[in-house]
Coordinates of C-alpha atoms in Angstrom, one line a residue:
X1 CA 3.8 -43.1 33.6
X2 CA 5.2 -45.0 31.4
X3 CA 8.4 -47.0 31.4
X4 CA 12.1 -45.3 30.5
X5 CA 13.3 -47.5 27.2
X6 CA 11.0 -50.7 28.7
X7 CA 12.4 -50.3 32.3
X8 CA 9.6 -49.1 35.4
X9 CA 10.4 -45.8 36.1
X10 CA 8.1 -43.3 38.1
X11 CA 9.2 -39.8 38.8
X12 CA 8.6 -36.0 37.4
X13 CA 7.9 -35.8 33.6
X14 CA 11.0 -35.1 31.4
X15 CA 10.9 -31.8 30.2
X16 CA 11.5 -30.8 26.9
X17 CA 11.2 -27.2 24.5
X18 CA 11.0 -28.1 21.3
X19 CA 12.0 -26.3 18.3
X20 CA 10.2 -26.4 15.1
X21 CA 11.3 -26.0 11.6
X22 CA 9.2 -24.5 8.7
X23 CA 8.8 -26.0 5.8
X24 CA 5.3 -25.7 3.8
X25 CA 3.9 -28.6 3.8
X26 CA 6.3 -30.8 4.8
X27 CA 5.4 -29.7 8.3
X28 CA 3.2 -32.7 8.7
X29 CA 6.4 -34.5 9.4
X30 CA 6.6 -32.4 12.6
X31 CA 2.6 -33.5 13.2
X32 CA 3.9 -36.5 13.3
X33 CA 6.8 -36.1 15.9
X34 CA 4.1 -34.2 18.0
X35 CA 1.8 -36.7 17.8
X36 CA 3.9 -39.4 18.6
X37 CA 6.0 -37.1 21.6
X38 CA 2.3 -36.4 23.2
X39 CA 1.3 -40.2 23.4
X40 CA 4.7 -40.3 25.7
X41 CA 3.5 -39.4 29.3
X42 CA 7.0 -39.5 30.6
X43 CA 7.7 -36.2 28.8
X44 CA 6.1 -32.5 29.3
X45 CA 6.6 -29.8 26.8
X46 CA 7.5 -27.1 28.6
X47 CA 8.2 -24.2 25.8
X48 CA 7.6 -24.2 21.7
X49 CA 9.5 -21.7 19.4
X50 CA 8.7 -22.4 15.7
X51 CA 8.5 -20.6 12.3
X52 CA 6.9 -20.5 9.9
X53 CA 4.6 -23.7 9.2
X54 CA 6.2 -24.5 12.9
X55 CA 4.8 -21.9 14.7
X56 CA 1.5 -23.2 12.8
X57 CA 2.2 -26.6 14.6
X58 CA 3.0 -24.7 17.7
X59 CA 0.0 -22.7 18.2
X60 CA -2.5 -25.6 17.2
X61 CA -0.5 -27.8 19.9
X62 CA -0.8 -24.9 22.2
X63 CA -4.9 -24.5 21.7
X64 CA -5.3 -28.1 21.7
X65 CA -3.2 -28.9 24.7
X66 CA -5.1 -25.8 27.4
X67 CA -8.3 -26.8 26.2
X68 CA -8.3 -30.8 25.7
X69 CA -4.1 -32.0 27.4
X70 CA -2.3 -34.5 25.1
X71 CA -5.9 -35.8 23.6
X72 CA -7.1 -32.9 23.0
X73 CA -3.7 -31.6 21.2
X74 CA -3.1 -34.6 19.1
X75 CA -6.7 -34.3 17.8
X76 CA -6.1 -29.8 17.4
X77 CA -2.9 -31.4 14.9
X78 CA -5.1 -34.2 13.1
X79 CA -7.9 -31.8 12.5
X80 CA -6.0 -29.1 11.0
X81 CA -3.4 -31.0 8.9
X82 CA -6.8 -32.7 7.5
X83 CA -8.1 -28.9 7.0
X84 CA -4.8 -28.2 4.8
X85 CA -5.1 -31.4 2.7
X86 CA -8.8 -30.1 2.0
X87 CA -8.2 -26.9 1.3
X88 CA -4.5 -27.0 -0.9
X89 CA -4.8 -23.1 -1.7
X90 CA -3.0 -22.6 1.4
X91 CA 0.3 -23.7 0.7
X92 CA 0.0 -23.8 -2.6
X93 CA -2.6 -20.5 -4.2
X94 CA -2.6 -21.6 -7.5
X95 CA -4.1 -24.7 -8.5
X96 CA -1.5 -27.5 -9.8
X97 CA -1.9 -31.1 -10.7
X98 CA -1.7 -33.2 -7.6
X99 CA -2.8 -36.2 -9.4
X100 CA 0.4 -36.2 -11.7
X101 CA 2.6 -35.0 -8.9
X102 CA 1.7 -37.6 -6.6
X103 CA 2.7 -39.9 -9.8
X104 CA 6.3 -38.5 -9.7
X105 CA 7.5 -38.9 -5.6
X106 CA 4.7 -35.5 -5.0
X107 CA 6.7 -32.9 -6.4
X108 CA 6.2 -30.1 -8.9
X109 CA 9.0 -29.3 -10.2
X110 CA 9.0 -30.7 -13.4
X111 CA 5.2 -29.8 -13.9
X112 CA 5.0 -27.3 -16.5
X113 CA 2.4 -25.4 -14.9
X114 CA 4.6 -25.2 -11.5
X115 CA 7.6 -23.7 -13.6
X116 CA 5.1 -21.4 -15.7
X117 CA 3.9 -20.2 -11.8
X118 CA 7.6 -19.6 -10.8
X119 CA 7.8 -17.5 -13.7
X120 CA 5.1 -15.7 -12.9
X121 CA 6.2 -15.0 -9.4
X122 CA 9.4 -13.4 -10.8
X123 CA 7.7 -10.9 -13.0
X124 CA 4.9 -9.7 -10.8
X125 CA 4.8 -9.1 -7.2
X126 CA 1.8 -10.1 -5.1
X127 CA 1.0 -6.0 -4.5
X128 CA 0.3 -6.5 -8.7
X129 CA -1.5 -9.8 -8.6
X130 CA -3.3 -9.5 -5.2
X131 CA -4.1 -6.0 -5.1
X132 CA -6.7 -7.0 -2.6
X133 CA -3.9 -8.9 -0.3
X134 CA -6.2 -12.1 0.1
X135 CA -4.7 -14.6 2.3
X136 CA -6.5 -18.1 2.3
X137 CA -4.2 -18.9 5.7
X138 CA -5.9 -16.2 7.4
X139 CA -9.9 -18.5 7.9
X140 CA -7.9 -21.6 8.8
X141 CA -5.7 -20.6 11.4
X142 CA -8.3 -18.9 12.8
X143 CA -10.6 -21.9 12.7
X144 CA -8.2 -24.2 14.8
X145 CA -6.1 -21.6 16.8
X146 CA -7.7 -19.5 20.0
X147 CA -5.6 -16.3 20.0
X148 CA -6.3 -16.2 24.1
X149 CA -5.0 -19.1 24.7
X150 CA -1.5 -18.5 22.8
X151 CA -1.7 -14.9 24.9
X152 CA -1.8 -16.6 28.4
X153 CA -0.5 -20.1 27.7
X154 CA 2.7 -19.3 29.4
X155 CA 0.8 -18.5 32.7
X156 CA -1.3 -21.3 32.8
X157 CA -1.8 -24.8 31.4
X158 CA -5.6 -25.3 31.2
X159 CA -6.7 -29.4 31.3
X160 CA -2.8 -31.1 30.7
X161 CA -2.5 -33.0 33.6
X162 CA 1.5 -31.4 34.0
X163 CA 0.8 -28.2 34.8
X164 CA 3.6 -26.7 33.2
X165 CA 3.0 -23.2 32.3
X166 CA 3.8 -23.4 28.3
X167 CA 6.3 -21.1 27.1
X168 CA 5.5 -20.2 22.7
X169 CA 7.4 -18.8 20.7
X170 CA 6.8 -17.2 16.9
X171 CA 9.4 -15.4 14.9
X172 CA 9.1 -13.1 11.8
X173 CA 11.7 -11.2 9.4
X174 CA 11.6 -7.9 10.1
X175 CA 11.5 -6.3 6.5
X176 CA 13.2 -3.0 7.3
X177 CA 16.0 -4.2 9.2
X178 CA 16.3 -8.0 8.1
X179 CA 16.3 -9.3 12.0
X180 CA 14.5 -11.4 13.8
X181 CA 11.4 -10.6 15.5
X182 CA 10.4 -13.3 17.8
X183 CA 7.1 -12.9 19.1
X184 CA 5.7 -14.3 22.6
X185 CA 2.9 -13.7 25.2
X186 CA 0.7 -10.8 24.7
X187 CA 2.0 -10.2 21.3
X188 CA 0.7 -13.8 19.8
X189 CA -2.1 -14.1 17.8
X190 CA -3.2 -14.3 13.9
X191 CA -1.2 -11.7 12.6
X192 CA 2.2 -13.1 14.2
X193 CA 1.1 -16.0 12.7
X194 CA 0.6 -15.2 9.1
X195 CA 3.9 -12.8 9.4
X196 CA 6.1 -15.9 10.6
X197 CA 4.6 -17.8 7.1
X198 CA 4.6 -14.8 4.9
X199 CA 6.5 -15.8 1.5
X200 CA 7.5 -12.7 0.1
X201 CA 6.9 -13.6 -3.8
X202 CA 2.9 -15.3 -2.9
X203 CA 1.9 -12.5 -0.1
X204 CA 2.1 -9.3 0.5
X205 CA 4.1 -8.5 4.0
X206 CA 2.4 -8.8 7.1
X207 CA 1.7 -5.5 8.8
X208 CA 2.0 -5.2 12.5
X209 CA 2.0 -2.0 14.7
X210 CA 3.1 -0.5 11.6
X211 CA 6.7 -2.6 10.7
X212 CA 6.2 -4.9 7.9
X213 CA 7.3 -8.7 8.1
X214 CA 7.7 -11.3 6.2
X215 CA 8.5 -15.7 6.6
X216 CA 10.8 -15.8 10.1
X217 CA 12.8 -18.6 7.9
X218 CA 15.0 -15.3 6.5
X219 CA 16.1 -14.6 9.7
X220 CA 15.6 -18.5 12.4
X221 CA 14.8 -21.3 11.2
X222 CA 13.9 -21.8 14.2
X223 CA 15.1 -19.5 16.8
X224 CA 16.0 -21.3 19.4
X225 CA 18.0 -18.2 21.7
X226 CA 14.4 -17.6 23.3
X227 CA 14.1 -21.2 24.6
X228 CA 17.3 -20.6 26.6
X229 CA 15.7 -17.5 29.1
X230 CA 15.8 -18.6 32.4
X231 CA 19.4 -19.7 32.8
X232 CA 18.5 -23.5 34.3
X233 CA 20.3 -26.5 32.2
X234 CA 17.5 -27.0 29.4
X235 CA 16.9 -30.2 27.0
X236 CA 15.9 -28.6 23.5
X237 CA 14.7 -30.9 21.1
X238 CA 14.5 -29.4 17.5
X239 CA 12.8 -31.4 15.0
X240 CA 14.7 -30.4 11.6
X241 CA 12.9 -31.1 8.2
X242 CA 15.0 -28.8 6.2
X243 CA 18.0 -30.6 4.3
X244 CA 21.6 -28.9 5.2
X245 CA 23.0 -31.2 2.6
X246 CA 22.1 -32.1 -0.8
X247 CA 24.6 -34.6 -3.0
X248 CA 23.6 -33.6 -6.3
X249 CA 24.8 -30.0 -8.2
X250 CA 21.4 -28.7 -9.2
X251 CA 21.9 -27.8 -13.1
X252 CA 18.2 -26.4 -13.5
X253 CA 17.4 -23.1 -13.0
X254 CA 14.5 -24.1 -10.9
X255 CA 16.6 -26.7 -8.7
X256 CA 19.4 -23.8 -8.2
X257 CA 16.8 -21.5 -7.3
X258 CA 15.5 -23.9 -5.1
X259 CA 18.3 -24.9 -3.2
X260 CA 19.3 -21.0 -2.6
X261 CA 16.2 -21.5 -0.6
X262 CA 17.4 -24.0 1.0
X263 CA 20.7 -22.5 1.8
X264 CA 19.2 -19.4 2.9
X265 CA 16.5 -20.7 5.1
X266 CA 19.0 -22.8 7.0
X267 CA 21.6 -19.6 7.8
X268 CA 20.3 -18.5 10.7
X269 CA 20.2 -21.9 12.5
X270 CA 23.4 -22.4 11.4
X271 CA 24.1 -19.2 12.7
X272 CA 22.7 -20.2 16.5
X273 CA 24.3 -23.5 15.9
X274 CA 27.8 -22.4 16.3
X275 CA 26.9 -19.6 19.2
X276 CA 25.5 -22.4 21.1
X277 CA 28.4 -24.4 20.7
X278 CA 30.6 -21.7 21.4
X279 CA 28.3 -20.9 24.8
X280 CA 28.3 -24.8 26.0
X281 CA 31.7 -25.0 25.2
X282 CA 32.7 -22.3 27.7
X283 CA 30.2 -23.5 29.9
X284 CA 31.5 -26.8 30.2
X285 CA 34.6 -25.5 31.0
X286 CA 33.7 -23.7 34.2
X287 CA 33.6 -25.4 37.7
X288 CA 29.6 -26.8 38.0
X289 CA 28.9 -25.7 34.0
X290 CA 28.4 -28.7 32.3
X291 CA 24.8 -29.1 34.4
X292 CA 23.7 -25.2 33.7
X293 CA 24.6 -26.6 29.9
X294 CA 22.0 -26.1 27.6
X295 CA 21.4 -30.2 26.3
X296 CA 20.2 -30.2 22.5
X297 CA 18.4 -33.3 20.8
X298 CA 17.2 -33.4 17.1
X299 CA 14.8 -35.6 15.1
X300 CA 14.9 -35.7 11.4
X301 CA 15.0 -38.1 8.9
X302 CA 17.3 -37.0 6.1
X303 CA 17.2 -40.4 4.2
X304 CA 13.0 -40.4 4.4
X305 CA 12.8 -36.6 2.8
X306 CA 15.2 -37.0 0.6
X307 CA 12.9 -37.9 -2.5
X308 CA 11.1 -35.1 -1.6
X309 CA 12.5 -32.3 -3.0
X310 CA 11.8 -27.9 -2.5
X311 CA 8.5 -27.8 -4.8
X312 CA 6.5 -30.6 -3.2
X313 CA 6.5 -28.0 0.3
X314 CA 3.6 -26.8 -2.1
X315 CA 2.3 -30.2 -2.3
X316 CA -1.1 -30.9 -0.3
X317 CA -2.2 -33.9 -1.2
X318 CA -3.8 -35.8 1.3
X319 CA -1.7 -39.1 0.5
X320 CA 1.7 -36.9 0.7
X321 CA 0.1 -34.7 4.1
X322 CA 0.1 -38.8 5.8
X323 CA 3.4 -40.2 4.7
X324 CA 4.9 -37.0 6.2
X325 CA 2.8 -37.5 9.1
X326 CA 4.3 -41.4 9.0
X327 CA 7.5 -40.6 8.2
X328 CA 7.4 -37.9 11.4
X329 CA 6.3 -40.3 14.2
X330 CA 8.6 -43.3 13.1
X331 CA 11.6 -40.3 13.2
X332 CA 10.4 -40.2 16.7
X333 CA 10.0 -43.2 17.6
X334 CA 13.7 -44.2 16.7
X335 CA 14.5 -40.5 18.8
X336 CA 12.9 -42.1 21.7
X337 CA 14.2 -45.6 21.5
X338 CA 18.0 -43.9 21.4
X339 CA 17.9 -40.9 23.3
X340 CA 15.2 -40.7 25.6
X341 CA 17.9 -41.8 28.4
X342 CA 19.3 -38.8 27.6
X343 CA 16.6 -36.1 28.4
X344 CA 17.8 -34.3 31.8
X345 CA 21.2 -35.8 31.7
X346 CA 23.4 -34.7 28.4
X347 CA 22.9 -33.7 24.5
X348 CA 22.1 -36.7 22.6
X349 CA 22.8 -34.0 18.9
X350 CA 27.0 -33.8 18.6
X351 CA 26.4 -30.1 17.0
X352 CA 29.7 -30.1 15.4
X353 CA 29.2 -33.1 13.5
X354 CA 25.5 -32.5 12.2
X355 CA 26.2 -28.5 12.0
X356 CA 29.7 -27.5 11.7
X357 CA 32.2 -29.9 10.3
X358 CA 33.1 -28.8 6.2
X359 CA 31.9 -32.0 3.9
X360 CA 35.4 -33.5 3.7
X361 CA 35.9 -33.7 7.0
X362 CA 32.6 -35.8 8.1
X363 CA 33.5 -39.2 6.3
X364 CA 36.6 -39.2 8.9
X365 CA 35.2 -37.7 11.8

C-alpha cells in the first residue's frame, strides 16, 4: 500500500465510485484522472456511472481492469485515447484543419469550415446525409471494449488484486419521453454505448429494443442517483470537465449556440446536485445520519480548460488528446494531495458553493 498524504498507513483500500462527465474529446482529461487514480493502490473503484465520452472511459477501464487490474486498465485507456487521436472521424466526422486549430489554443470555432459544418448540421439531419446511418464509433469501441465483461463486471473482478465486484453504469436520453435511461449489467454493451454518445445533429438515434436514444448528456451528465443503491455511506468522486460558468456574454451566434450546450448538458447534474443536498441535509439531521451520508468529491480544473472552448470537444489532435491527458492527472494529483484524508470520513466538494449559490453571492460566501 502506499502511504496516506506521505504518512505509513496499511489497511482496506479506500473505496470510491466515480462519476464521469461527457465531453467529446475533452474526455482525455478524465484518462488522465483515471490513470493517475489507478497508480494509487490505497484506492479501489468500486462502481463507474458515466455518459457519453464517460461511459467510453468507463467501459475501457472496466475491460482493462477484469482482464489486466490497474496495469492492464491504464494501458485499455492509453491504447484507445491513441486510437481516437488516429482516427479523428470519431469525434469529429468531417474532416477539419487540425494543423491551424492547434495554432489557435485547438479550437474550431473560428475555422471557416467548422462554421460552414454547423450550418450544415442545421439544415440537414443525419437521416438526409447519412441515409446509411454509418457510425465510425461503432469499430473502435468495439476494438478496446469486451461486451462480457461490462455484462458480468459487477459480479466479479477478474485479475485486480481488490476483488471488488465493479458496479458500471451508462445512461441514454430517452427520445420519446426525454428521461433518463441508465443502463447496467445485462443490458451493457455496444449499443448502450453508442446511444449514451449519440449527438442528435451528427447521428441518427440509437435503436434499442425498439425505443430510440440519443447522448445521456440531455438528460445526466452524469447520473450519479445509481451510484447511491445500496443505502451504506458512499465516497463519490465525479470528475467534472464541463464549465458551469463562463465570464464572457457570447455575442456570436456560434458561441451562444455553444454555450446553450453547455447550459443544457449541465441541467441535469445540477438537477441531482440540489436533490443530493436536499437528501444529505436531512440525513445529517437524523440521529447516526451523517455516517449513512452520501460523501461527494470532484476533480476538475476550471482555470486549465478554460482556453478550451465548446468546438475543440471536436478536436483530436494528438498534441491536444495529451495536454488533456496532462492537465487530467495533475487535477488529480492536487485532488489527492488535499482530499485523500477525506475518502471514508466526510465530503471534501461543499455542493452549495460549487453548485448552488447565484454568481453574486459566491465572491462573499
Amino acid at each position: 500500500m502506499n502511504g496516506l498524504n506521505g504518512l505509513d498507513w496499511v489497511g482496506a483500500p479506500l473505496r470510491l465510485d466515480l462519476a464521469l462527465q461527457g465531453g467529446g474529446s475533452h474526455g482525455a482529461f478524465t484518462w488522465g484522472v483515471l490513470d493517475r487514480l489507478l497508480e494509487d493502490e490505497d484506492f479501489a473503484i468500486g462502481g463507474v456511472s458515466g455518459t457519453s465520452a464517460g461511459a467510453l472511459n468507463a467501459a475501457v477501464l472496466a475491460t482493462g481492469l477484469v482482464r489486466g487490474g490497474r496495469a492492464g486498465a491504464r494501458e485499455a485507456l492509453r491504447r484507445f485515447w491513441q486510437d481516437v487521436s488516429a482516427g479523428a472521424q470519431v469525434f469529429s466526422p468531417f474532416a477539419l484543419s487540425q494543423s491551424r486549430a492547434a495554432a489557435d489554443n485547438f479550437n474550431f470555432d473560428r475555422l471557416a469550415s467548422y462554421r460552414w459544418i454547423g450550418n450544415f448540421l442545421r439544415t440537414f439531419s443525419p437521416y438526409e446525409f447519412n441515409p446509411l446511418n454509418l457510425n465510425p464509433l461503432r469499430d473502435m469501441v468495439q476494438r478496446h471494449v469486451d461486451e462480457e465483461v461490462l455484462r458480468h463486471c459487477h459480479e466479479r473482478r477478474g485479475a485486480d488484486d481488490d476483488g471488488l465486484p465493479l458496479r458500471l453504469f451508462v445512461t441514454a436520453t430517452a427520445v420519446r419521453t426525454g428521461q433518463a435511461r441508465v443502463f447496467s449489467g445485462g443490458e451493457l454493451g455496444v449499443d448502450a454505448l453508442l446511444a449514451s454518445a449519440c449527438l442528435p445533429m451528427m447521428f441518427q438515434a440509437v435503436e434499442i429494443e425498439g425505443e430510440p436514444y440519443w447522448d445521456g448528456g440531455y438528460s445526466g451528465n452524469p447520473a450519479i442517483f445509481p451510484l447511491l443503491q445500496g443505502g451504506e455511506g458512499r465516497d463519490v468522486l465525479l470528475v467534472k470537465i464541463n464549465p458551469l460558468r463562463r465570464d464572457a456574454t457570447p455575442t456570436r451566434s456560434t458561441e451562444i449556440l455553444e454555450r446553450l450546450g453547455e447550459i443544457t448538458f449541465n441541467a441535469g447534474l445540477l438537477a441531482e446536485m440540489r436533490a443530493i443536498e436536499a437528501v444529505s441535509r436531512l440525513l445529517r439531521e437524523q440521529p447516526g445520519g451523517a455516517c449513512r451520508a452520501l460523501r461527494l468529491h470532484m476533480v476538475a480544473d476550471d482555470e486549465g480548460l478554460a482556453p478550451f472552448n465548446a468546438s475543440s470537444k471536436f478536436n483530436t489532435d494528438a498534441a491536444f488528446i495529451g495536454q488533456l491527458f496532462a492537465l487530467g492527472r495533475a487535477a488529480a494529483q492536487r485532488w489527492i494531495e488535499r482530499c485523500k484524508r477525506d475518502v471514508g470520513r466526510r465530503s471534501s466538494l461543499d455542493i452549495r458553493r460549487e453548485f448552488l449559490l447565484p454568481p453574486a453571492c459566491l465572491s462573499s460566501a
